[in-house]
Amino acid sequence: MPPRLHPGAWWLWALALGTAASRTTNPWLLGLALAVAGYVVATRRTGEPWADSYRVFLRFGLVAIAFRLGFHALLGGYGGTHVVVTLPRIPLPDWAHGIRLGGPVTAEGLVASFYDGLRLAVLLGCIGAANALANPKRLLRSLPAALYEVSVAVVVGLTVAPQLVASVRQVRRARALRGDTKRRARAILVPVVTDALDRALALAAAMDSRGYGRRGPAHRLTGALVLVGLLGACLGLYALLDGRSPALVSGPILALGLALAVGGLVLGGRRVTRSQYRPDRWGWREGVVVLSGLLAVAGVYAFPAGLTPSVVPLLVPGVPALPALGVLCALAPAWIRSTR
């Protein structure tokens, strides 16, 4: 069997790396996180159709940066003294006070907008890395048994993006065989989207015919535990990321919410009986992959100095050594091989 890791480990690793990137606007750290994700994808991706989805998400990231710069040039939002260009200003009515269209565009504002757009691009790159490395079908099989009721909707959402990449490749190959080598987006868009949705819906129908999504014996306690637990986890996570709430309050709320949600899933799983052929096991290699992503998060949270470079005045950002070392720890999956 080819080397493979649990798909959930890849998603947790990518989400942890994205969490670390979301805490900083330092371009050096963001570029390092993107390079780490790209190197891991280049060394660990397989020949599956969704393995090329990382490039697609990188292109989406470039579009996000361009949109962020364009919106700043049009709407403003940052101060500064170094005016790069002055756009024609469009007068607005009195009720739109505080909003401007056009006007001076400063270098400080462009740099700040570029930092924000780069952060969004890195987040998209991390999600693209997870899509390129994790098999969506195997990930769905690894879901807890209590979540099988929503598995049909989940499989459509998880497979549209990977199947979209595979459809682009097939449509381009078919056009090349017919002698049409011109790259026209209009001729590719409709068959690609149609084929990707058809594939996802066909997979969902096949899984539904095999018992996925069928309701087992319901229990109100299970639903209440999962609902209350998820609400508590969301509140605790928001308070923890906000930074203004004390950790002694947000931490226990998050832990209690996760415990209730896990307890509800365990109780619900006992009421649903499903068999799996050759299920994915969670071993020490998966633990190392997740731990490498958590080290990146720990480095950013434990050493916040230098994560937000100054824009006004405009200064060249430095490279914070300890957060960068934490991000480099996320390279560990590139050298981990599974023997299963």
Short mmCIF file of C-alpha atoms in Angstrom, two decimals:
data_model
loop_
_atom_site.label_atom_id
_atom_site.label_comp_id
_atom_site.label_asym_id
_atom_site.label_seq_id
_atom_site.Cartn_x
_atom_site.Cartn_y
_atom_site.Cartn_z
CA MET A 1 0.00 0.00 0.00
CA PRO A 2 1.25 3.55 -0.70
CA PRO A 3 2.37 5.71 2.23
CA ARG A 4 -0.57 7.51 3.74
CA LEU A 5 -1.58 9.29 6.91
CA HIS A 6 -4.95 9.81 8.50
CA PRO A 7 -6.77 12.58 6.57
CA GLY A 8 -7.90 14.16 9.82
CA ALA A 9 -4.25 14.68 10.79
CA TRP A 10 -3.66 16.67 7.60
CA TRP A 11 -6.66 18.90 8.27
CA LEU A 12 -5.66 19.53 11.89
CA TRP A 13 -2.11 20.33 10.78
CA ALA A 14 -3.32 22.76 8.10
CA LEU A 15 -5.81 24.43 10.43
CA ALA A 16 -3.12 24.87 13.08
CA LEU A 17 -0.75 26.43 10.55
CA GLY A 18 -3.55 28.70 9.36
CA THR A 19 -4.30 29.69 12.96
CA ALA A 20 -0.66 30.69 13.44
CA ALA A 21 -0.78 32.74 10.23
CA SER A 22 -3.99 34.48 11.28
CA ARG A 23 -2.27 35.94 14.36
CA THR A 24 0.34 37.93 12.44
CA THR A 25 0.71 40.42 9.61
CA ASN A 26 4.49 40.07 9.45
CA PRO A 27 5.23 39.32 5.78
CA TRP A 28 8.30 37.23 6.62
CA LEU A 29 6.32 34.91 8.88
CA LEU A 30 3.44 34.73 6.41
CA GLY A 31 5.78 33.93 3.56
CA LEU A 32 7.49 31.29 5.69
CA ALA A 33 4.16 29.66 6.55
CA LEU A 34 3.20 29.60 2.87
CA ALA A 35 6.57 28.10 1.94
CA VAL A 36 6.21 25.43 4.63
CA ALA A 37 2.76 24.46 3.37
CA GLY A 38 3.99 24.37 -0.23
CA TYR A 39 7.03 22.23 0.59
CA VAL A 40 4.94 19.70 2.52
CA VAL A 41 2.43 19.52 -0.34
CA ALA A 42 5.22 19.05 -2.89
CA THR A 43 6.79 16.19 -0.93
CA ARG A 44 3.68 14.39 0.34
CA ARG A 45 0.98 14.77 -2.29
CA THR A 46 -0.10 11.77 -4.32
CA GLY A 47 -1.30 11.35 -7.89
CA GLU A 48 -4.97 11.74 -6.97
CA PRO A 49 -7.07 14.26 -8.92
CA TRP A 50 -7.37 16.65 -5.97
CA ALA A 51 -3.58 16.86 -5.47
CA ASP A 52 -3.40 19.93 -7.73
CA SER A 53 -5.92 21.92 -5.70
CA TYR A 54 -3.09 23.72 -3.88
CA ARG A 55 -2.31 25.73 -7.02
CA VAL A 56 -5.93 26.75 -7.36
CA PHE A 57 -6.04 28.07 -3.81
CA LEU A 58 -2.79 29.96 -4.39
CA ARG A 59 -4.41 31.70 -7.34
CA PHE A 60 -7.38 32.55 -5.17
CA GLY A 61 -4.89 34.06 -2.71
CA LEU A 62 -3.39 36.27 -5.42
CA VAL A 63 -6.88 37.42 -6.34
CA ALA A 64 -7.57 38.20 -2.66
CA ILE A 65 -4.44 40.37 -2.45
CA ALA A 66 -5.41 42.23 -5.63
CA PHE A 67 -8.93 42.84 -4.33
CA ARG A 68 -7.61 44.08 -1.00
CA LEU A 69 -5.29 46.56 -2.68
CA GLY A 70 -8.02 47.67 -5.05
CA PHE A 71 -10.54 48.26 -2.28
CA HIS A 72 -8.02 50.31 -0.34
CA ALA A 73 -7.21 52.45 -3.34
CA LEU A 74 -10.92 53.05 -3.90
CA LEU A 75 -12.18 53.40 -0.32
CA GLY A 76 -9.10 54.28 1.73
CA GLY A 77 -8.99 53.42 5.41
CA TYR A 78 -5.37 54.03 6.41
CA GLY A 79 -3.50 57.24 7.06
CA GLY A 80 -0.01 58.13 5.99
CA THR A 81 2.13 60.92 4.65
CA HIS A 82 3.71 59.32 1.57
CA VAL A 83 1.14 59.84 -1.20
CA VAL A 84 1.73 57.52 -4.15
CA VAL A 85 -1.12 58.63 -6.39
CA THR A 86 -4.23 60.78 -6.08
CA LEU A 87 -7.37 59.33 -7.66
CA PRO A 88 -10.32 61.46 -8.76
CA ARG A 89 -12.68 61.84 -5.83
CA ILE A 90 -16.36 61.05 -6.31
CA PRO A 91 -18.71 63.18 -4.15
CA LEU A 92 -21.14 61.25 -1.95
CA PRO A 93 -24.38 62.34 -0.25
CA ASP A 94 -24.45 63.54 3.35
CA TRP A 95 -25.81 60.24 4.71
CA ALA A 96 -22.58 58.53 3.53
CA HIS A 97 -20.43 60.67 5.81
CA GLY A 98 -17.14 58.96 6.63
CA ILE A 99 -17.02 57.03 3.35
CA ARG A 100 -14.98 58.24 0.42
CA LEU A 101 -14.50 57.10 -3.16
CA GLY A 102 -11.14 58.00 -4.61
CA GLY A 103 -8.69 60.50 -3.18
CA PRO A 104 -5.06 60.14 -2.13
CA VAL A 105 -3.51 56.68 -1.93
CA THR A 106 -0.61 56.46 0.50
CA ALA A 107 2.27 54.03 0.63
CA GLU A 108 1.45 53.21 4.25
CA GLY A 109 -2.08 52.24 3.28
CA LEU A 110 -0.93 50.08 0.39
CA VAL A 111 1.56 48.24 2.58
CA ALA A 112 -1.03 47.65 5.32
CA SER A 113 -3.52 46.40 2.73
CA PHE A 114 -0.90 44.12 1.26
CA TYR A 115 -0.21 42.65 4.70
CA ASP A 116 -3.92 41.97 5.25
CA GLY A 117 -4.33 40.45 1.79
CA LEU A 118 -1.22 38.31 2.25
CA ARG A 119 -2.60 36.95 5.50
CA LEU A 120 -5.82 35.93 3.74
CA ALA A 121 -3.81 34.38 0.91
CA VAL A 122 -1.81 32.28 3.39
CA LEU A 123 -5.03 31.09 5.04
CA LEU A 124 -6.33 30.03 1.63
CA GLY A 125 -3.01 28.29 0.97
CA CYS A 126 -3.32 26.30 4.20
CA ILE A 127 -6.84 25.20 3.25
CA GLY A 128 -5.55 24.29 -0.20
CA ALA A 129 -2.78 22.21 1.38
CA ALA A 130 -5.35 20.26 3.37
CA ASN A 131 -7.42 19.66 0.23
CA ALA A 132 -4.35 18.49 -1.68
CA LEU A 133 -3.11 16.10 1.01
CA ALA A 134 -6.26 14.68 2.58
CA ASN A 135 -8.44 12.19 0.77
CA PRO A 136 -12.00 13.55 1.18
CA LYS A 137 -13.59 10.10 0.94
CA ARG A 138 -11.35 8.67 3.64
CA LEU A 139 -11.94 11.74 5.78
CA LEU A 140 -15.68 11.20 5.54
CA ARG A 141 -15.33 7.57 6.55
CA SER A 142 -13.39 8.70 9.62
CA LEU A 143 -16.18 10.93 10.90
CA PRO A 144 -17.82 9.87 14.16
CA ALA A 145 -20.81 7.63 13.75
CA ALA A 146 -23.08 10.27 15.25
CA LEU A 147 -22.34 12.57 12.30
CA TYR A 148 -23.49 10.10 9.65
CA GLU A 149 -26.84 11.87 9.48
CA VAL A 150 -25.20 14.86 7.78
CA SER A 151 -22.61 12.89 5.85
CA VAL A 152 -24.36 13.26 2.49
CA ALA A 153 -24.19 17.07 2.71
CA VAL A 154 -20.63 16.90 4.01
CA VAL A 155 -19.42 14.76 1.14
CA VAL A 156 -20.78 17.22 -1.42
CA GLY A 157 -19.02 20.12 0.29
CA LEU A 158 -15.73 18.27 0.65
CA THR A 159 -15.54 16.91 -2.89
CA VAL A 160 -16.65 19.90 -4.98
CA ALA A 161 -13.28 21.69 -4.81
CA PRO A 162 -11.11 18.59 -5.49
CA GLN A 163 -13.41 17.41 -8.26
CA LEU A 164 -13.32 20.90 -9.75
CA VAL A 165 -9.56 20.61 -10.19
CA ALA A 166 -9.91 17.17 -11.76
CA SER A 167 -12.61 18.46 -14.11
CA VAL A 168 -10.40 21.31 -15.33
CA ARG A 169 -7.68 18.82 -16.21
CA GLN A 170 -10.09 16.53 -18.08
CA VAL A 171 -11.75 19.36 -20.02
CA ARG A 172 -8.38 20.76 -21.09
CA ARG A 173 -7.22 17.29 -22.21
CA ALA A 174 -10.42 16.77 -24.21
CA ARG A 175 -10.06 20.15 -25.90
CA ALA A 176 -6.42 19.43 -26.73
CA LEU A 177 -7.42 16.13 -28.36
CA ARG A 178 -9.89 18.05 -30.52
CA GLY A 179 -7.16 20.49 -31.55
CA ASP A 180 -8.51 23.44 -29.57
CA THR A 181 -5.46 24.81 -27.70
CA LYS A 182 -6.79 28.29 -26.96
CA ARG A 183 -7.36 29.01 -23.29
CA ARG A 184 -10.81 30.52 -23.14
CA ALA A 185 -12.35 30.71 -19.71
CA ARG A 186 -15.88 30.86 -21.10
CA ALA A 187 -15.49 27.53 -22.94
CA ILE A 188 -14.11 25.79 -19.83
CA LEU A 189 -16.23 27.22 -17.02
CA VAL A 190 -19.62 25.64 -17.80
CA PRO A 191 -18.48 22.02 -18.44
CA VAL A 192 -16.09 22.15 -15.49
CA VAL A 193 -18.68 23.31 -12.94
CA THR A 194 -21.30 20.93 -14.31
CA ASP A 195 -18.97 17.93 -14.22
CA ALA A 196 -17.72 18.73 -10.70
CA LEU A 197 -21.23 19.00 -9.29
CA ASP A 198 -22.33 15.82 -11.09
CA ARG A 199 -19.41 13.91 -9.61
CA ALA A 200 -20.09 15.17 -6.09
CA LEU A 201 -23.81 14.40 -6.31
CA ALA A 202 -23.14 10.95 -7.75
CA LEU A 203 -20.81 10.17 -4.86
CA ALA A 204 -23.39 11.43 -2.36
CA ALA A 205 -26.08 9.25 -3.95
CA ALA A 206 -23.79 6.22 -3.86
CA MET A 207 -23.05 6.78 -0.18
CA ASP A 208 -26.72 7.25 0.59
CA SER A 209 -27.49 3.91 -1.06
CA ARG A 210 -24.86 2.27 1.17
CA GLY A 211 -26.42 3.51 4.39
CA TYR A 212 -24.70 6.83 4.96
CA GLY A 213 -27.03 9.47 6.27
CA ARG A 214 -29.67 7.09 7.57
CA ARG A 215 -31.03 7.98 10.94
CA GLY A 216 -30.46 5.69 13.86
CA PRO A 217 -32.45 5.75 17.10
CA ALA A 218 -32.67 9.39 18.16
CA HIS A 219 -32.09 10.60 21.67
CA ARG A 220 -32.75 14.11 22.96
CA LEU A 221 -29.91 13.97 25.44
CA THR A 222 -27.39 13.38 22.66
CA GLY A 223 -28.60 16.35 20.62
CA ALA A 224 -28.70 18.61 23.66
CA LEU A 225 -25.17 17.69 24.71
CA VAL A 226 -23.75 18.30 21.23
CA LEU A 227 -25.61 21.60 20.80
CA VAL A 228 -24.71 22.99 24.23
CA GLY A 229 -21.14 21.75 23.88
CA LEU A 230 -20.62 23.38 20.49
CA LEU A 231 -22.10 26.66 21.72
CA GLY A 232 -19.82 26.60 24.74
CA ALA A 233 -16.80 25.77 22.57
CA CYS A 234 -17.60 28.67 20.23
CA LEU A 235 -17.95 31.11 23.13
CA GLY A 236 -14.75 29.91 24.76
CA LEU A 237 -12.80 30.02 21.50
CA TYR A 238 -14.06 33.52 20.71
CA ALA A 239 -13.10 34.73 24.19
CA LEU A 240 -9.70 33.09 23.89
CA LEU A 241 -8.95 34.63 20.48
CA ASP A 242 -10.31 38.01 21.51
CA GLY A 243 -7.58 38.42 24.10
CA ARG A 244 -9.54 40.78 26.35
CA SER A 245 -11.19 38.04 28.40
CA PRO A 246 -9.12 36.40 31.15
CA ALA A 247 -7.71 33.02 30.25
CA LEU A 248 -9.03 31.57 33.52
CA VAL A 249 -12.56 32.18 32.22
CA SER A 250 -12.28 31.44 28.49
CA GLY A 251 -10.13 28.32 28.95
CA PRO A 252 -12.55 26.39 31.21
CA ILE A 253 -15.53 27.37 29.03
CA LEU A 254 -13.76 26.06 25.93
CA ALA A 255 -12.72 22.84 27.69
CA LEU A 256 -16.21 22.26 29.10
CA GLY A 257 -17.84 22.87 25.72
CA LEU A 258 -15.49 20.46 23.96
CA ALA A 259 -16.06 17.84 26.65
CA LEU A 260 -19.83 18.09 26.29
CA ALA A 261 -19.64 17.95 22.48
CA VAL A 262 -17.35 14.91 22.54
CA GLY A 263 -19.59 13.23 25.10
CA GLY A 264 -22.63 13.79 22.90
CA LEU A 265 -20.82 12.39 19.86
CA VAL A 266 -19.75 9.32 21.80
CA LEU A 267 -23.29 8.67 23.05
CA GLY A 268 -24.70 9.20 19.59
CA GLY A 269 -22.09 6.92 18.05
CA ARG A 270 -23.10 4.06 20.29
CA ARG A 271 -26.62 4.24 18.91
CA VAL A 272 -25.49 4.05 15.27
CA THR A 273 -23.98 0.82 13.97
CA ARG A 274 -21.81 1.11 10.86
CA SER A 275 -19.13 -1.20 9.50
CA GLN A 276 -15.95 0.04 7.82
CA TYR A 277 -13.67 -1.74 5.43
CA ARG A 278 -10.01 -1.17 6.31
CA PRO A 279 -10.59 1.85 8.59
CA ASP A 280 -7.92 4.49 9.06
CA ARG A 281 -6.08 4.19 12.34
CA TRP A 282 -4.60 7.04 14.36
CA GLY A 283 -0.98 6.31 15.29
CA TRP A 284 2.09 8.10 16.50
CA ARG A 285 2.84 9.51 13.04
CA GLU A 286 -0.49 11.32 12.97
CA GLY A 287 0.26 12.64 16.45
CA VAL A 288 3.59 14.03 15.29
CA VAL A 289 1.91 15.75 12.32
CA VAL A 290 -0.66 17.44 14.55
CA LEU A 291 1.97 18.33 17.16
CA SER A 292 4.12 20.06 14.53
CA GLY A 293 1.19 22.31 13.63
CA LEU A 294 0.45 23.02 17.29
CA LEU A 295 4.08 24.05 17.81
CA ALA A 296 3.60 26.73 15.16
CA VAL A 297 0.54 28.01 17.04
CA ALA A 298 2.38 27.90 20.37
CA GLY A 299 5.32 29.88 18.99
CA VAL A 300 3.02 32.64 17.75
CA TYR A 301 0.95 32.85 20.93
CA ALA A 302 3.85 32.56 23.37
CA PHE A 303 6.08 35.16 21.69
CA PRO A 304 3.88 37.94 20.28
CA ALA A 305 6.70 40.45 19.81
CA GLY A 306 7.19 41.43 16.17
CA LEU A 307 4.01 39.81 14.87
CA THR A 308 2.42 43.13 13.86
CA PRO A 309 4.96 45.36 12.09
CA SER A 310 4.57 49.11 12.13
CA VAL A 311 2.93 50.76 9.15
CA VAL A 312 2.71 54.35 10.41
CA PRO A 313 5.57 55.18 10.40
CA LEU A 314 6.51 52.82 7.61
CA LEU A 315 9.33 50.53 8.75
CA VAL A 316 10.96 47.40 7.37
CA PRO A 317 9.66 44.51 9.51
CA GLY A 318 12.06 42.25 11.32
CA VAL A 319 12.01 38.48 11.56
CA PRO A 320 10.90 37.23 15.00
CA ALA A 321 13.14 34.24 15.61
CA LEU A 322 11.08 32.13 18.01
CA PRO A 323 7.75 32.35 16.10
CA ALA A 324 9.66 31.58 12.90
CA LEU A 325 11.19 28.53 14.57
CA GLY A 326 7.71 27.37 15.58
CA VAL A 327 6.49 27.71 11.99
CA LEU A 328 9.50 25.73 10.77
CA CYS A 329 8.47 22.90 13.09
CA ALA A 330 5.47 22.43 10.81
CA LEU A 331 7.87 20.99 8.20
CA ALA A 332 7.96 17.71 10.12
CA PRO A 333 5.24 16.00 8.01
CA ALA A 334 7.50 16.27 4.96
CA TRP A 335 9.81 13.61 6.39
CA ILE A 336 7.28 11.36 8.10
CA ARG A 337 6.44 8.21 6.19
CA SER A 338 3.68 5.78 7.02
CA THR A 339 4.29 2.05 6.64
CA ARG A 340 0.62 1.11 6.47
#
